[in-house]
Coordinates of N, CA and C in Angstrom, one line a residue:
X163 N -11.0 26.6 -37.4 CA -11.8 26.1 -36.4 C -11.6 27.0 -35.1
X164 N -12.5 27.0 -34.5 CA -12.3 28.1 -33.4 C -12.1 27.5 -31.7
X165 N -11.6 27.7 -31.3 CA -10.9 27.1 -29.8 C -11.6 26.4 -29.3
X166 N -13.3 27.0 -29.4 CA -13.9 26.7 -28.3 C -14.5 25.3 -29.0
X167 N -14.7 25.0 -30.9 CA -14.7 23.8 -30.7 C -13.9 22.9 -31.1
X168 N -12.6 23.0 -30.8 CA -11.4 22.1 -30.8 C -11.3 21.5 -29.1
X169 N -11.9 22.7 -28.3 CA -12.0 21.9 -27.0 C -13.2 21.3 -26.8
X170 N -14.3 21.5 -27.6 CA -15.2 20.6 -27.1 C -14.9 19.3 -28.4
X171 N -14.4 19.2 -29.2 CA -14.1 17.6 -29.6 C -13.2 17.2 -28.8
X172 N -11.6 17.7 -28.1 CA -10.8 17.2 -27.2 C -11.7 16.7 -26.2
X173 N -12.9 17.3 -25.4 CA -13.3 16.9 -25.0 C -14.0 15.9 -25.2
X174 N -14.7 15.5 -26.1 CA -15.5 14.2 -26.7 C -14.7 12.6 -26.9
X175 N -13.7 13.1 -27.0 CA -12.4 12.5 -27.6 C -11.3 11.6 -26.5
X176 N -11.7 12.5 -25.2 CA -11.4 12.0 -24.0 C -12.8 11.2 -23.6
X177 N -13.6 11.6 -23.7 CA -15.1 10.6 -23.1 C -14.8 9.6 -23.7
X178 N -14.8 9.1 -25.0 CA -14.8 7.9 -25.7 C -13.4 7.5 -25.7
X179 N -12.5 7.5 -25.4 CA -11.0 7.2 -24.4 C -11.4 6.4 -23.5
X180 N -12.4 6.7 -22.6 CA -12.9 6.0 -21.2 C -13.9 5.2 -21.5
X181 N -14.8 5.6 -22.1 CA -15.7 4.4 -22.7 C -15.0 3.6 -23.2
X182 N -13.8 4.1 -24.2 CA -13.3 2.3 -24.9 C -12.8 1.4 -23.6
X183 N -11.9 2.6 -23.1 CA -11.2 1.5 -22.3 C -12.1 0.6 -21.0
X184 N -13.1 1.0 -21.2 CA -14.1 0.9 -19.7 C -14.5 -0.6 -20.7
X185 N -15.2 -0.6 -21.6 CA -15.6 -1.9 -23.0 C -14.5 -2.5 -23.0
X186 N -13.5 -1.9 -23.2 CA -12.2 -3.4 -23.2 C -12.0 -4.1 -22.0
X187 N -12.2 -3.5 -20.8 CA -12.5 -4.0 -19.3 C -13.5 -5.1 -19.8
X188 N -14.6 -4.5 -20.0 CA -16.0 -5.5 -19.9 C -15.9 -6.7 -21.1
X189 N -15.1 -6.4 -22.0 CA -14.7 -7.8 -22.7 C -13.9 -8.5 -22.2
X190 N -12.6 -8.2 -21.4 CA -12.0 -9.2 -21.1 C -12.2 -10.0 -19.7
X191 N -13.1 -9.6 -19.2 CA -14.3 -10.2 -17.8 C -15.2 -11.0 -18.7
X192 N -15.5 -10.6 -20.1 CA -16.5 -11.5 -20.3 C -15.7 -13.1 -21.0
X193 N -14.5 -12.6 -21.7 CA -13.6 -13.8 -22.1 C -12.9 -14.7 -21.2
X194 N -12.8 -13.9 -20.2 CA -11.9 -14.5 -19.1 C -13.1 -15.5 -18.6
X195 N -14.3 -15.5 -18.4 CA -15.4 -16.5 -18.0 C -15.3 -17.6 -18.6
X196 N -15.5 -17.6 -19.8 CA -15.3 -18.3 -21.0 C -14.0 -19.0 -21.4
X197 N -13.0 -18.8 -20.8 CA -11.2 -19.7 -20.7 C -11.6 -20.8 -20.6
X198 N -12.2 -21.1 -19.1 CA -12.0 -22.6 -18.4 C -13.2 -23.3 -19.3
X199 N -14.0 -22.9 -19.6 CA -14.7 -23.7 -20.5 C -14.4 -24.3 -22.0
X200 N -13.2 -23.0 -22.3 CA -13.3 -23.3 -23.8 C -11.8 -24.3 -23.4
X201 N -10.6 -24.0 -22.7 CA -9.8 -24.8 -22.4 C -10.7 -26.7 -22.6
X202 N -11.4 -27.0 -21.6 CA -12.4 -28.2 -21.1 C -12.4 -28.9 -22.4
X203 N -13.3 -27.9 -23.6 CA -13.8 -28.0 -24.9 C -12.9 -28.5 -25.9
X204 N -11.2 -27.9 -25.7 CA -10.3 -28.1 -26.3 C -9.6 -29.9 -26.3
X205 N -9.9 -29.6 -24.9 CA -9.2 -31.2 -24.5 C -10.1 -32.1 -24.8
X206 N -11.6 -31.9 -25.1 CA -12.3 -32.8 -25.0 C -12.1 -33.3 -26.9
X207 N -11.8 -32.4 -27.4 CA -11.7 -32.0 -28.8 C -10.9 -32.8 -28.7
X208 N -9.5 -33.0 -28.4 CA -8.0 -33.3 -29.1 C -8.6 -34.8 -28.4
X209 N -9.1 -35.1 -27.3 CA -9.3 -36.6 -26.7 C -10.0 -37.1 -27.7
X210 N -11.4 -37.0 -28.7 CA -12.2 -37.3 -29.5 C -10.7 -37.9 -30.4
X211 N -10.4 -36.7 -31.1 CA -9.5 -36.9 -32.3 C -8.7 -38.1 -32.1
X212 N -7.9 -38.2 -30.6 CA -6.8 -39.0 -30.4 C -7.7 -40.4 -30.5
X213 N -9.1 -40.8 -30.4 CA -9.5 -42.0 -30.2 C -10.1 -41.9 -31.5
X214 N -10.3 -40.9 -32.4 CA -10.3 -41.3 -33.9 C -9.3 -42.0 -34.6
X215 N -8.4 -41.2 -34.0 CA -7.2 -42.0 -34.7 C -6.8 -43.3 -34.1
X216 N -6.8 -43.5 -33.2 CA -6.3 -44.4 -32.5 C -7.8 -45.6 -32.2
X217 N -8.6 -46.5 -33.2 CA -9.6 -46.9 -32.1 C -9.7 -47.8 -30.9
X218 N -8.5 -48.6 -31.4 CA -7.8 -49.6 -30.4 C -8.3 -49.1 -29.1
X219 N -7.6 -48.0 -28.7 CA -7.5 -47.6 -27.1 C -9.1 -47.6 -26.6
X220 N -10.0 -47.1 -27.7 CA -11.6 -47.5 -27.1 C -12.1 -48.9 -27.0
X221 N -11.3 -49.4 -28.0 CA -11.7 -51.2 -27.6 C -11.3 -51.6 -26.6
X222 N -10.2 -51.3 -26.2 CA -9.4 -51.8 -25.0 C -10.0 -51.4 -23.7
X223 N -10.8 -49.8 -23.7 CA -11.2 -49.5 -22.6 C -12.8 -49.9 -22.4
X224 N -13.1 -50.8 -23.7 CA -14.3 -50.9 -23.1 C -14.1 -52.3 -22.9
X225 N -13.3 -53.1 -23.4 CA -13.1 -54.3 -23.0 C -12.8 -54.4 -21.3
X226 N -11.8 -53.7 -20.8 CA -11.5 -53.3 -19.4 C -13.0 -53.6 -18.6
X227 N -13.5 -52.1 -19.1 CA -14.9 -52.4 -18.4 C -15.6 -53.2 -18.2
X228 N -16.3 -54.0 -19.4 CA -17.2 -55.0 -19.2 C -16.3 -56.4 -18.4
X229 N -14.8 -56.4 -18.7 CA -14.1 -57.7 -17.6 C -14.3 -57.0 -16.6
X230 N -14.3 -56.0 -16.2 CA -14.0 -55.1 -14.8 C -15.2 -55.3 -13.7
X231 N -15.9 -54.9 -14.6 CA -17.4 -53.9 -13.9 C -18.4 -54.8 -14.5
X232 N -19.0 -56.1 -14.6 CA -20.0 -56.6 -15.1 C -21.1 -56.3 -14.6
X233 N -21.1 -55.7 -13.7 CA -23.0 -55.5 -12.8 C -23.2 -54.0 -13.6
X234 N -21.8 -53.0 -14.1 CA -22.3 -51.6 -14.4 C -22.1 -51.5 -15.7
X235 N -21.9 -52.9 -16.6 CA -21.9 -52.6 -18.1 C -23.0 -52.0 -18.3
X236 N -24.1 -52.6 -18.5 CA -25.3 -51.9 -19.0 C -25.4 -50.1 -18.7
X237 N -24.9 -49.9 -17.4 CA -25.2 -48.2 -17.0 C -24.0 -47.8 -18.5
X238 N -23.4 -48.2 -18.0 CA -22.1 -47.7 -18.8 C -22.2 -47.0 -19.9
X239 N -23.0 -48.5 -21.0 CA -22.8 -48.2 -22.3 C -24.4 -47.3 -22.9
X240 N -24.9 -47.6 -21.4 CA -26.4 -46.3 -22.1 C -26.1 -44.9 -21.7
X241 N -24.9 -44.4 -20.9 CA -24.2 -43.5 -20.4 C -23.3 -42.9 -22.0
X242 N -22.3 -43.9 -22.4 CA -21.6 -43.6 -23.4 C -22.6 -43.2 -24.4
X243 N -23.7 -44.4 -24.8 CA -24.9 -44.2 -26.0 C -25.5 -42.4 -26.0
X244 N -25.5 -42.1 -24.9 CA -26.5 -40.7 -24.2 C -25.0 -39.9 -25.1
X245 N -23.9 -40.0 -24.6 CA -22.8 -39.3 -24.7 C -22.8 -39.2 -26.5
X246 N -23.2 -40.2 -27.0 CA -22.7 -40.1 -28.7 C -23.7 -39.4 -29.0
X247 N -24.9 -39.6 -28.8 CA -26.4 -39.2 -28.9 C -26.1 -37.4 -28.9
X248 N -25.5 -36.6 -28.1 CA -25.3 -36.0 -28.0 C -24.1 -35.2 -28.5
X249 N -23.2 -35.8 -29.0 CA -22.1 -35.5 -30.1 C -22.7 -35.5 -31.3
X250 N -23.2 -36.4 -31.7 CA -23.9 -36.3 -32.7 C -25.0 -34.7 -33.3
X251 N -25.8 -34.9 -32.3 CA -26.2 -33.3 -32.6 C -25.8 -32.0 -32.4
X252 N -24.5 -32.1 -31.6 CA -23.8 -30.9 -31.4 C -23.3 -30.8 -32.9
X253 N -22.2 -32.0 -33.3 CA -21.9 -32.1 -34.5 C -22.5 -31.5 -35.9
X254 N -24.2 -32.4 -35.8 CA -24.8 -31.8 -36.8 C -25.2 -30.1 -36.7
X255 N -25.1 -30.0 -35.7 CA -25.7 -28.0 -35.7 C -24.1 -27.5 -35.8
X256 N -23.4 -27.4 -35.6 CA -21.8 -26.8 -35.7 C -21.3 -27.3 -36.7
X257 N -21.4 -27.4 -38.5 CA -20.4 -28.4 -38.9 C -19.0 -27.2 -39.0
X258 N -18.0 -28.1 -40.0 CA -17.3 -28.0 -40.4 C -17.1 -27.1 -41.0
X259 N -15.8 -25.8 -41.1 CA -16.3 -25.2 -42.7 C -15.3 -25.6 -43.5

């Protein structure tokens, strides 16, 4: 191979050096967005599970409420209803693998 193109791959070689590293920049700005959300996501996750397992603690908190708050049961439980309503179809479009 002759010098002049061993220095023009060295040079190609260095371009795409800066391009990757310039792309590794711009992915981890795009993941770093995405932390506090997926963090949110996680807890909401392990909260679900823990009241799978556990259903008691939902009976209890909804018993709370309606002794608590009788003028805002109704908001309440069409608030929760909205809330399942929508687990539900997240659920069904994302299953399990």
């Amino acid at each position: 191979m002759s010098s002049r193109r061993i220095a023009e791959i060295q040079a190609r070689r260095a371009e795409l050096l800066v391009l990757s590293a310039r792309q590794r920049e711009e992915i981890g700005r795009a993941l770093n967005a995405w932390s506090l959300p997926s963090v949110v996501m996680q807890r909401g996750i392990a909260g679900w599970n823990y009241i799978k397992a556990h259903p008691e603690v939902l009976a209890i908190a909804v018993g709370a409420i309606v002794t608590l708050r009788q003028r805002r049961t109704v908001k309440w439980f069409s608030v929760a209803f909205a809330a399942w309503e929508i687990y539900q179809r997240v659920k069904d479009r994302f299953p399990r693998r």
